[in-house]
Tab-separated table of C-alpha atoms in Angstrom:
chain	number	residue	atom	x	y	z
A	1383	UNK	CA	43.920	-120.115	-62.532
A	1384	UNK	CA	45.648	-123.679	-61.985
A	1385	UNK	CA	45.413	-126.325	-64.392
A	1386	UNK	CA	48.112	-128.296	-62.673
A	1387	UNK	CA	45.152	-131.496	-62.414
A	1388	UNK	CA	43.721	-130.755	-65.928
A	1389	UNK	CA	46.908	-130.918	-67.427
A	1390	UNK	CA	47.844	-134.116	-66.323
A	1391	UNK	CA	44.765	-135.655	-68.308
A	1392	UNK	CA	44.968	-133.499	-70.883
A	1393	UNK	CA	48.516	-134.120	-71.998
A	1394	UNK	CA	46.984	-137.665	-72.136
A	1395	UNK	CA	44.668	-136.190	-74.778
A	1396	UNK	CA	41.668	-137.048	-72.627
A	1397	UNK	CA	38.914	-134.749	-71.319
A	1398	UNK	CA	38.311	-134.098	-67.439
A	1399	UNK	CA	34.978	-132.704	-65.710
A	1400	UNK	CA	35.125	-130.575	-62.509
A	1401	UNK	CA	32.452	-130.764	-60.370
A	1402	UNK	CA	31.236	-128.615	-57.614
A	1403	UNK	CA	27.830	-127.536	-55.763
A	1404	UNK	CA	26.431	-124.432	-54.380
A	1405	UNK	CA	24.104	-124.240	-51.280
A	1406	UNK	CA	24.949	-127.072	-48.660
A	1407	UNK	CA	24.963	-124.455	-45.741
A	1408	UNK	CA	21.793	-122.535	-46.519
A	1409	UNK	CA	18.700	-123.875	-44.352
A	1410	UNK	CA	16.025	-123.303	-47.313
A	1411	UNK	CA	16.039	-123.687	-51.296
A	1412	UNK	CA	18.009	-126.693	-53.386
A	1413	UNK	CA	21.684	-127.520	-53.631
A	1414	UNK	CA	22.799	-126.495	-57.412
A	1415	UNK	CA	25.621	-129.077	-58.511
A	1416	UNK	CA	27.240	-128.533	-61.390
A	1417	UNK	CA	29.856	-129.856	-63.996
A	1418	UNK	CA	31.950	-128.314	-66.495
A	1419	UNK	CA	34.443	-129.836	-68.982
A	1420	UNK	CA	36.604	-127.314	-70.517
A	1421	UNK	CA	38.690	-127.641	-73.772
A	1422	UNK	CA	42.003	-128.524	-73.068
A	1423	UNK	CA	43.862	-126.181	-72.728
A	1424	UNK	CA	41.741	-123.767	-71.642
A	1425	UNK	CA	42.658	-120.626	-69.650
A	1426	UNK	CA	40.808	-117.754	-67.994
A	1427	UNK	CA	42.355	-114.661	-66.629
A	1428	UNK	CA	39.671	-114.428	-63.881
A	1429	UNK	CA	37.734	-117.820	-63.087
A	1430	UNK	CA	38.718	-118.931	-59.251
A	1431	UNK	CA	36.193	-119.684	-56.554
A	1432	UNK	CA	32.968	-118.646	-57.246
A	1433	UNK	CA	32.733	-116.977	-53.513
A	1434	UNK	CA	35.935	-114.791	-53.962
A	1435	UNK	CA	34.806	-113.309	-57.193
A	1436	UNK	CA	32.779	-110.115	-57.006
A	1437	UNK	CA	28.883	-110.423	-58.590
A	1438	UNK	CA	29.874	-108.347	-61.881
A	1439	UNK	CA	33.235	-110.569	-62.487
A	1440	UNK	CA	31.134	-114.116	-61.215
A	1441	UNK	CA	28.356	-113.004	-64.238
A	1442	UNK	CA	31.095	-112.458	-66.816
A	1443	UNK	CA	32.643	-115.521	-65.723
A	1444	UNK	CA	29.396	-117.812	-66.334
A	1445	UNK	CA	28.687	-115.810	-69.536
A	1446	UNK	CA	32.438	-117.297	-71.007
A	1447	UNK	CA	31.972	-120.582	-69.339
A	1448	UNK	CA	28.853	-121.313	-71.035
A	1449	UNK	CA	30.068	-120.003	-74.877
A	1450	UNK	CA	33.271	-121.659	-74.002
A	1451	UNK	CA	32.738	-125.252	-72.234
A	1452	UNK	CA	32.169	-128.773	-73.686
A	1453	UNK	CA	29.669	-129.884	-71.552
A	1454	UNK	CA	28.303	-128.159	-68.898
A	1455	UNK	CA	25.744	-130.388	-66.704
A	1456	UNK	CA	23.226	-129.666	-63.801
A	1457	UNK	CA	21.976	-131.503	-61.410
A	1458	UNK	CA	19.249	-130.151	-58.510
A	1459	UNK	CA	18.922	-131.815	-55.113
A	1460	UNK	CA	15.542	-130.475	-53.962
A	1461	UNK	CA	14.549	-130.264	-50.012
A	1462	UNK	CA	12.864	-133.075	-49.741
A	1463	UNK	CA	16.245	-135.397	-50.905
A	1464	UNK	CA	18.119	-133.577	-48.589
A	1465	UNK	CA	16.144	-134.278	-46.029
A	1466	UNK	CA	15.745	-137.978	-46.651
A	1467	UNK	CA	19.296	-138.781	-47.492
A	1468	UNK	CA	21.179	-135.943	-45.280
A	1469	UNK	CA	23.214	-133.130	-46.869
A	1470	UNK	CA	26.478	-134.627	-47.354
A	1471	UNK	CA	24.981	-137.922	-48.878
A	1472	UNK	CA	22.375	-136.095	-51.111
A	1473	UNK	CA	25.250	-133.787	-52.910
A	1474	UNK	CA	27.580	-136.968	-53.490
A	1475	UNK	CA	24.893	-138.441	-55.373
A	1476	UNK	CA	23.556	-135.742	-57.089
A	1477	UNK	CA	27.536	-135.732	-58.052
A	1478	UNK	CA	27.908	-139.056	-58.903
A	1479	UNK	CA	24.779	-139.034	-61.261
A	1480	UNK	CA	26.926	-136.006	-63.118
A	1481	UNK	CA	29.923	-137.797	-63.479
A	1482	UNK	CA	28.494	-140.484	-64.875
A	1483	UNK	CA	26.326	-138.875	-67.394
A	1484	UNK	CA	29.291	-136.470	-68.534
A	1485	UNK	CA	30.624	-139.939	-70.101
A	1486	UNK	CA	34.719	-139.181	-69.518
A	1487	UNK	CA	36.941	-140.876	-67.357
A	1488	UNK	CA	38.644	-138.207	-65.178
A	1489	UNK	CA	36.861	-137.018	-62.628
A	1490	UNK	CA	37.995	-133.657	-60.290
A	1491	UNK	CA	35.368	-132.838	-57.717
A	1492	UNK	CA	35.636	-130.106	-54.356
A	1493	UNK	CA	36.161	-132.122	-51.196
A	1494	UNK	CA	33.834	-135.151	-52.281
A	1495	UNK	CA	34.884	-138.572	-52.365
A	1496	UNK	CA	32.638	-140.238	-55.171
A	1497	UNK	CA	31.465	-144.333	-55.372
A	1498	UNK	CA	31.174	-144.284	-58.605
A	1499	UNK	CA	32.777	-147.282	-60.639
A	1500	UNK	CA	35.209	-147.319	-63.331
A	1501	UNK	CA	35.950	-143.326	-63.309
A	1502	UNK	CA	39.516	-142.143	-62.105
A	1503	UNK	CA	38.033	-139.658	-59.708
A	1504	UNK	CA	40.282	-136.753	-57.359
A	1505	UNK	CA	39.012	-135.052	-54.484
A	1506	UNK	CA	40.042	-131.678	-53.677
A	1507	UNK	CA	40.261	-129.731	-50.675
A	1508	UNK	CA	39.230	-126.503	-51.869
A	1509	UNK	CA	39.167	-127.789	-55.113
A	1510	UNK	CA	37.638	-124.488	-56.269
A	1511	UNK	CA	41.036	-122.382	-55.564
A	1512	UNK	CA	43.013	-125.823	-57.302
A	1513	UNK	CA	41.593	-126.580	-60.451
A	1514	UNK	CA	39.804	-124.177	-63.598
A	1515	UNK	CA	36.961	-127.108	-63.973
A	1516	UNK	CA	36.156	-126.962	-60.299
A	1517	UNK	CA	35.959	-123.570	-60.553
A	1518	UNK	CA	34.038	-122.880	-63.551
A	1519	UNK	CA	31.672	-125.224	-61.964
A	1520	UNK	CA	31.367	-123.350	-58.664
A	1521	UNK	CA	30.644	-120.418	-60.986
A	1522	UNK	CA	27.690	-122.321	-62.861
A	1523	UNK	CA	26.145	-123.818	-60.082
A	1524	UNK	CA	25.849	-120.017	-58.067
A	1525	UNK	CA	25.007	-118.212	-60.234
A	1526	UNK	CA	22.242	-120.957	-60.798
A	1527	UNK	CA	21.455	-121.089	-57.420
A	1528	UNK	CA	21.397	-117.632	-56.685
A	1529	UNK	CA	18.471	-116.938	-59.194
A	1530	UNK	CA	16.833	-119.620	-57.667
A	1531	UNK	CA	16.695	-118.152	-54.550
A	1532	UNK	CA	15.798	-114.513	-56.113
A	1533	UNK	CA	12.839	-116.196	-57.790
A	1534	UNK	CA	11.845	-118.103	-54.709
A	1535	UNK	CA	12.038	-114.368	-52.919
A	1536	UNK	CA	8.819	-113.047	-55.571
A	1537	UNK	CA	6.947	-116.178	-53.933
A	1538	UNK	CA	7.510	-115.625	-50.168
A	1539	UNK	CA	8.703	-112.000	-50.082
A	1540	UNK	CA	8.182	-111.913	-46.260
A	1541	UNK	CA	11.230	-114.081	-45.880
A	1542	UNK	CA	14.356	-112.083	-47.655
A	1543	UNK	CA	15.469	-114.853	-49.659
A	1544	UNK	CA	16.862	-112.225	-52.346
A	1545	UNK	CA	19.316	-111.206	-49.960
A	1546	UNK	CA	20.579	-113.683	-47.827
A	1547	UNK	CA	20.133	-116.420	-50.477
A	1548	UNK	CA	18.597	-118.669	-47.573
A	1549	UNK	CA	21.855	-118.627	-45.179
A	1550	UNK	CA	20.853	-118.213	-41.464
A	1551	UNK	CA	21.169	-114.687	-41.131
A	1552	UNK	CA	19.620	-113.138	-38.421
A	1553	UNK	CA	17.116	-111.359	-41.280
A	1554	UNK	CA	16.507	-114.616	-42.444
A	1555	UNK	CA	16.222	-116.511	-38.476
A	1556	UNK	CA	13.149	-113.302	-37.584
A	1557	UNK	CA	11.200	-113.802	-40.301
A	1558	UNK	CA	11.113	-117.930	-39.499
A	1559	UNK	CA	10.234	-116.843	-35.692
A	1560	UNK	CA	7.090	-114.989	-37.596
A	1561	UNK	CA	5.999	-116.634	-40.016
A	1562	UNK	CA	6.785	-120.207	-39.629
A	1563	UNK	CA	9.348	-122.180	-41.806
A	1564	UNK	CA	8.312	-122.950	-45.723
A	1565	UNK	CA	7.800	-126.028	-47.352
A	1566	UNK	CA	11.385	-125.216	-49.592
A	1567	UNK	CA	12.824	-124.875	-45.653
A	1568	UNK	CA	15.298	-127.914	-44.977
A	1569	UNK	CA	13.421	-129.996	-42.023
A	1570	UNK	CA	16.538	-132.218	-41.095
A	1571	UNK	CA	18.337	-128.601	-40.217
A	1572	UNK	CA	18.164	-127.062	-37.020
A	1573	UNK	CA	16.947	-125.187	-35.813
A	1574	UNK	CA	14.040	-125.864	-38.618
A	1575	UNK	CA	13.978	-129.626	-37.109
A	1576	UNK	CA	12.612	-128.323	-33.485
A	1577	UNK	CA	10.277	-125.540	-34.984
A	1578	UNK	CA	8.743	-128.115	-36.757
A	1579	UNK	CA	8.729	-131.186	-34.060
A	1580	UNK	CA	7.239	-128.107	-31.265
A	1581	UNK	CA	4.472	-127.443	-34.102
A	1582	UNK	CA	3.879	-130.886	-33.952
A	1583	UNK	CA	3.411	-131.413	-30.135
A	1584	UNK	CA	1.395	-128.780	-29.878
């Protein structure tokens, strides 16, 4: 995996976090954000984006990851911020909160500009494919998520969530047309936003 970015700081004999989320596309359940600082040094034969990776080699991945990290942080942005802030603003912050409680300077992150003061902070276009810390965090945070969703699946077992993880799948799209959306459904998403604004006219 590249460490072009973590070797830069690291051959300063500083520490650097990678930061990434999982679940900004699904249209129920939380956005996992995670962050990871790695010793430095640190190589992996097999952590790369978290999506790429098959489930057996993603597990084994988190498994070394958490023996093998620093710090490992985790933030949750629950339906309800997403909704009131909008996706894109909701996971910045939820970032920025991580980066500053992580308490180093250098900051990699997955295609998200941060505001946060005083930290020497790189955005990434697919970040997770560019940098070991953005991609041990991609790892964390869906493998995270995904139990989340699997749990959430016991509670409303009519809806799938097991499966499809709460992406719009057409499983996932019939079972809303039948039973209604959920309160852990993301009402600023469509096409949540009109089931919910028809219930309400009627």
């Amino acid at each position: 995996m590249n460490q072009q970015y973590e070797l830069e700081v690291w051959q300063q004999d500083e520490l650097v976090v990678g930061i990434d989320e999982a679940g900004r596309g699904p249209l129920a359940g939380p956005v996992v954000v995670c962050g990871v600082i790695l010793p430095k040094h640190y190589s992996h034969p097999v952590i790369f984006d978290s999506k790429k990776l098959s489930l057996k080699k993603r597990n084994a991945c988190f498994q070394d990851i958490l023996n093998d990290a620093i710090w490992i942080g985790i933030e949750i942005v629950d339906e309800q911020t997403i909704d009131q802030f909008n996706i894109y603003r909701a996971t910045q912050m939820a970032m920025e909160r991580l980066a500053e409680r992580c308490q180093v300077k250098y900051v990699l992150t997955d295609a998200m500009p941060l505001l946060s003061r005083g930290l020497s902070v790189t955005s990434l276009i697919k970040g997770d494919q560019l940098s070991i810390s953005i991609a041990a965090a991609s790892i964390v945070a869906k493998v995270l998520r995904d139990a989340k969703m699997t749990a959430l699946d016991k509670v409303y077992p009519a809806y799938g969530f097991a499966k499809h993880k709460g992406y719009g799948t057409k499983e996932h799209m019939l079972a809303i047309e039948q039973h209604g959306p959920l309160p852990i459904h993301r009402k600023s998403f469509e096409p949540i936003r009109s089931l919910c604004a028809f219930k309400l006219d009627i």
